[in-house]
Amino acid sequence: MMKEILYQLAKQLTQYEITQDEANEKIISSQESLDWNEVASEIEQQCQQKSFGNNLLFVIQKHSEILEKTERLEKLELIYNQIQNSNVYQGLSSLATTIGNLHRDTGNFEKAIPYFESSRRMLQLLDEELLNSDEEVSFVPSEDGIAIEDTDMSSPISKMALPPVKLNQTSTDDSLVLDRLEEELQQARQHHDKITQNDILIKIGEYHYRQKNLDKASNIWHECLMISKETEYIENIIQSYGNLGRVAIDHREIEEASSLLSFAIDGLKSLKDCIPQINDTKKYKDIFHSVVTSCLSKSDFEKALYYTEYARKWLYSANIEESVVIEHSKAPADLKSNYIQLLQQNHALYQELLRMDENFTHHVESLKKNLPILKKLRHDIGQQDPQWDEKFGRGFDFDIAKLQQKIDSSTVLVEFLITDKGMYVFIVDGNSVDAFLIPELTHQYLTDLYEPILTIEKFLQLWSKWCIEKSYGSQESFQAISDEIAGYGWKNAYEAQNSWKVQLGLATKKIAEAILPELVSRIESRTQTINRLILVPEGILQLYPLHLMQIEGANFQVYLQDRYEVIYAPTALTFSECAHGTVNQEYKIVIAHCTQQNIPFMREEIRIMNRIWPGEINFQLGANSTLENFKSNLEQASHIHLAVHSKNVYPKVQNSSILLADRQVFIHDILGYISKSNINAITFSANERNIDNLDDFGDLMGLHWALLKIGVKNVVAPMWTVPDIATFFVTEKFYHGLGQGLSPAMALQEAQNELRTMTINDIIERIKMQQKLSNERGATWLSNLCDFLIDSGKVTFDEKKNAIATLQTNRNMIQFEGKPIKVQLSDFISDANGSIPGEKEFEEKNFRPFSHPFYWGAFYCTGVGLTGTYLADDDSEEEYYQMAEAVAEENVEEASVAEEIQEDSHTESGKDQKSPFDHVKIRATCPHCGTNIHCFLPMANKTAKCPRCKLKVKIPKREVLLTEIAAGDQHSSVLLING
């Protein structure tokens, strides 16, 4: 009989003779029927022994799975009614949850709720029983404090995507929080306030989930889902489905998780129909993370990447108010007006609906009637303005195959997703999508890592205010902020800046140690040599300079961008869209400058363009730097240089903006007011980042995303503010490279390499050259700076302070009542002892003041600015064999002629420059014998022997070789000169 089989299995489970999986297999293999009435009559007696009773309820539930849903519900309720007052709390909790789920699935929400409440109550009684028990409850965790759990998941990525659960201990404070929430819940129930009940249940469920009480959390969120559906509380319906999906993933119930999460995603797609602007996106991001984890658990890397990208798109658009979005459409005014009116009506109905008054049913019916009409209006607007629909539409067309077509054989795209379970890293090349997990790099870990850096940044912001108050404030306000500054551990901005360098370097090093070993190993294992990386960081990871991660086992000066050409992208989809357009072949640059602040070297940046830019220049200074002109330039120019104030705000990306002469331009302005452009690059001369807090999901690349979305190919900007002189040198070299035909990424890297190797003597020569181009007023301060560098003993104390400040102080675009103002840069190095920090360093003329990555590493390129694939490696087999032979002979010769190889007397000081193109073969032809040979970038400006005729040849300058690499033309050859 089946009853005896179940009793025997329960006994074996109680005595640990078999596992639950083995018991389940035996139940499935047995085809006998069960006399449920007989079991029900005996069940109360059988459950007097708790361990046996709990196991008996387990096997009974498993056997019931063979029944049709309605019959199963009837039989399980029969069992439950017989033992609902017994003390087999664990078995009763599981049984009540199963019955509640069955009622939910049949649409009977009212009957489901009492069972979920009962299940939660059983688990509370079980906890109390364990706490009051004299028996010692013990377990043996692994060495790292992680509970070891069995899983039958065979896929390596499945185990990767579902890390073990850490054992948590409940603190007294946590218990007090739970007690308070339970008390508030009871009060809400007494007042029949179901909306408040719902909100509190979400929090209680989160508490139990954090404590790894998954069954408790599940029961609570089930109850929350039932109440949410009853009250039409859309936000909590979505959140409850997402939370239940999380629990299902932790239980390894992946199919169940996928089903629950699909309901949550569907809800998110239409959430803005009732809530036009979603400010609290934090509670929804976990839904996307759970979806990605679910996909990875099934080794579906492409779908996981799809939802990673969809999350970014949804979170970008959620912050922008819907009526503002519609206003940007070119659809007929009456169509837009009808949409906005109906949207506002929906929002008002939804708010009234949540009051749960006597008009509740009417509000629900009205809302349901409006939603399809609103959807139809939105569709019509999209049909009238397809370009608007592409930017702001609800659809999401991300084709991974199309993305892979944009990635050549020497490039990989690396996208990061930060979750509470760790960091997922996706690697995409032209043929495959791969992924791996770094469990230690959780959102909390990266937040804690950045906290000391953020403290320094807040001090520097406070110091800026101190400078303003010193110049423009009252004595009282100046004293107040002076007292506030005294509470920090730094004497001045210079000292704090040095601490910032150290802290950011240490933090980036820790991230590199976690990411790079696995990432580099997977990249280098490819048969094709990888020269280029497209990095797509997310959230808090954007605060870290990933291109400055140091490669493990290499010299400490070898950064990621030394080995690879590195470019950033806000999303993989954005990169794919940008790569689709054609490059603007014209050299028309617009320089916009509207600040009233006389910042050293900013005006020099503008003047230098006249000398180095090969094409047409349009200056828009002061009041001419308007939004209307900016829009016009985007449609006509090939490059734009913005010497204006801009800021990236974290976490509220919608507040990021560019300050033009007539208005502040936000992301939605860029997307809405500006038509498709064909700009090769927009450069931000100075860029401020404003970090409010690290708790929420944020995005520092919002401005870049908006500009790329409207057709700009590349955006170059500093990740943090740097000294004016460093910005000037980078800008000069960068535009010089662009003028030669280099890609933005290559031109920027060359500029960075030059800056990091410049000595004091190099700086003196460059300043002298700049003096000749400046007017008399500008030449005076340049002359003082030059005098200090040549011999600091010949300048006054004040001139020393100003010189050091110019060389070492950040470019602070200080705002006062909305307008930039002038403050003394020397205030940023003021010292109560009267000394000048850093003075002695500049006395050594071979000293490289900008070698630290703080100065040159701030600049990064976002977009598609990668160098075209150099085709010299793709020649026919015969040609390649001959050239490889020639190169081999050349390498042999190098050993014997090393003393004869000489650098040109006027070669650049950057002889130790590193580049990811150092190993690229550049086709060349010997001027003596016509032999096809290969030369390499490190040989630039040197003299060597031809491996065939042994006569000397002169290798062209570095810029010439770089231009040849950038051109990627397999049919051209570098002209070598007689040596």
Phi, psi and omega in degrees: 000149181294328180298315180295323178298316180293319178298319181294318179295320178298321179295316180296322176296319180297324181268010177060030179277335178222165176264169177297323178297319179294320178297319180297320179298320181291324178295317181295322183286340181273134183254005184286151179270162183244136174276095187294325180295321179294316178298318181298324180289336182258346193298323182295319179292318181296333184270008178292330173269111194298313183299314179295319181297317178299317180289327178294319178295327178297311184289329177295316178298318180298318179294327183292345182294344180281347184276157172294151192304314182295316179294320179299316179300316180299314183291319181291324176294325176300315178293315183300318183295334181282334188233014186296343179257007179277179185251022174274070192298320183295313180293321179295320179299314180296318180296318180296321179297317179298315180295318178300318179296321179295318177296320179298316183293334178268005176085006181265076186293324183297322178286334182289320188303312180301326179291321177294321177296319178296318179299317179295321180294322178298319180292325176295318178295323178297317178299314180298321179296318179293321180294325183270356183285144175278346180286141179274120178270122184228158174208161181244100178283166175287175186298330182268013177079017182255129180292130180275125182230148182277144176213144180261015182280124187270335185286131177303322181290334178295313179292325177298317187281346181236080184293156179301156182271126178282142180281127181252148172249136181279125178277165178299319180298319179299318180297322178295321177298315180297317179301318180295317179295319179296322179294317178296324179296316179298320179296318179297322179292322178297326180268005180055036180267089187288331179293314177294320175307314183300312181298321181289320178299322176303315182292319179295319177299319177298320179300309182292328178294318177297327179276005179066022171273075191295322181295319177298313180300318182297315181297319181295316182288332172296314178300319180297318180298318180297315180293321180299317180292323180295325183261001182059035180277087192301316182301316182281337171298312180298313183294322180294316176300317179296318180294318178295327175296320177301313181297318180300322178296316180295333176274002182067022177265075191292319180295317177298319179299316181300319180295313181297317183290331178295324176296320180295316180296319178300321178294322180294327182298328183247010184299323183288353173291339179245335180233096189299331178226123184258102183277324182265083180273349184302319185288349181259340185294330179296334177297313179296319179299320180293321178298316180298316179299319178300316180295317180294328179297335177259013180059027177266080186295321183294317178293324177298318178294322179303312182286333172297316178291320180297323177301317181296317181295315182296317183291327175298309187284335183298329184282345184266127183299133189297321181293327176294320179299315182295324181300333181283352181283151177265013178292163179306145185299321182293325178295315179294320180298317178298320180296312183296318180298315181292324178298314178296322178296318178299316180299316179296318178299319181296318178296319178292322180302320182289351176286340178058043180267193184292344180267012186305310183299319179296318180296320180297314181296321180294318181295316180295328178289324183285327189301312178294329177294317179298319179298319179295318178298318180295320178298318180295322178296319178296323178293323180288328184224082182300327180295319176297317182297326178294322182279318191243358185296159180282342181292158178222105184251087179245106182258108183295327178298320178294321176301315183295331177294335181274354183255113183281177189292344181256014185231144169229149174256132181239115180248141184244143174229121182263125178228177177287346179265354181135190181254123173270134180241118177259136177240119184240127171236191185292346185236341189212163172234127182234164179204152172209163184248139171246095189299327185287338183271066177278169176300320181294319180297313180293328176294311179299324181293328183270346185306311179296329177292318180296324177300318179294318180298322177293324176296318180295324175295320179295323180294324175299317178295325178298318179297321179294313181296326179296322183273326191232346186271175177279168180297322182293314181293324178295319180292323181297315181286332175295320178294323179294319179296325182298340180285349177266171185265007183247146182276330182202176184294326180299315181293318178296321179299320178295322176295323179298317178303314183295313184295316180294322178297317180294319180295315180296325179296319179295319178296318179299319180297331180276324187269311196294320182306312180288317183296309182296322179299316180290325179290314184287343180284352180288149182291327179272136178295131180260122180251344190227142176235135170253114183261130179238083180281162183225143172057229187294339179294338178292346179283346184255140179280089185295333179291347180258011175296135182272133184283129185299136177084353180262172173304146187297344180270359181269110180258169181304320182285351173283331180267326183233152168284122189245133173222150180258158173218138178297322176213160176294324179297318179299316177300316181298319180292319180293320182294345182284333185280170179264153180279135177286116185277353181277157178246071178246112183249142174246131179247114181254131182213114183233004181283144177270356184279131181275075183277129179306135176077348178291316177291329178294325176303316183291317182296324186295337181299323180300331184272326190252341184278129186279348186241207184283140180236133177237112180271130174234095188253153175060233185293345180281350181276070184255168178296319182298316178293323179299316178299317180297319181295324181296336181268345188241325187275168174257335180217147175228132176248117184257102174265058183229172180278130174221155180215142173253125186255135178233130007267352186278086185300332182293345179269356176295143188202166172241130181264105175264180186295327186255346182189168174267126186256121181258177184300315182293333175294315181297315181291324188268320187273344190248128179281180184299132181246174177223049181275132177287319182203139168246130181246128173265117180292320180221141184213128180258141172245132185245107183256110181282312178201168183251003187284321188266165171294134179219180180206119180271355184254021183298316178298316180297317179301315181297316181293318178293326182296330181267007172116352176296135184279324184213147173233125179246128183204160173279141178284333173216167182285141182230166179303148184301321183292323178294318177299319181298311182296319179295316181298315181300310182291325181298311181289331174298317179293319177299319179296335178275354180101008178287153174291157179304318181295317179292317179298320180294317181295323176295320178296320179294318179298321178294316182297318184290343181253001182291134175263174177301319179299320178298318181295319179301314180298319180292323180291321177300319178296320181291327178302322182292334182269348186266159175285176187300318181296316179292325182294335182295308181289329174295322178296318178297320179295317179296318179300318179298316182292326180287312181203097185296341181288347184263003180246161182286169180298316179295322179293325175297314180300314181295322180293313179298319179298319180295323183280332191240346188269145178298154173284099184261107176273078188286136180254138176221113184055040175083357182234141176295141180231167182262130173230164179283119178299330182295340177298334184283351176240015182299139183227133181299335181276355178082005180272165179246110182295141175082003186297316186295332183300329188273002180281335179274117188288342176266003178295137178255093188292341184246025182286336179290138182298347175305323185276312186263337186278353181292331187278137179212158183247131178244134177136231181232030189286024180289148175291140177300149181301125179282123194269003182297336179279355184253024179289173179294161183301320183296310180298317182296322179297315181296318181289323178297322178296319180296318179296319179300316177297321181297321180295324177296316182294329185302325182295324184273340183248017184304322182290335182278341180286123184233148173274144174300145183298334182251025178294160180294154182289347185276052182293341179258022178297142177247146181209144175294352181261009183300331184258006178285130179281126180251120182295135177216163179231130179294129181288346183268308187246355178076013181291137173283120180227170176247136168242169185230158185304318180297344180276000185306137175065022180246166177250133180216177179258142172294133183291348182258300184270351176069009178274154184285141175229149179258124178279136180298172180295163182303319182298323180293316180295320179297319178298322179295318177296316182298324181292325178062031184263114183286349183262356179258157179229145175289136179276114175271150186252149176303130183278000000 
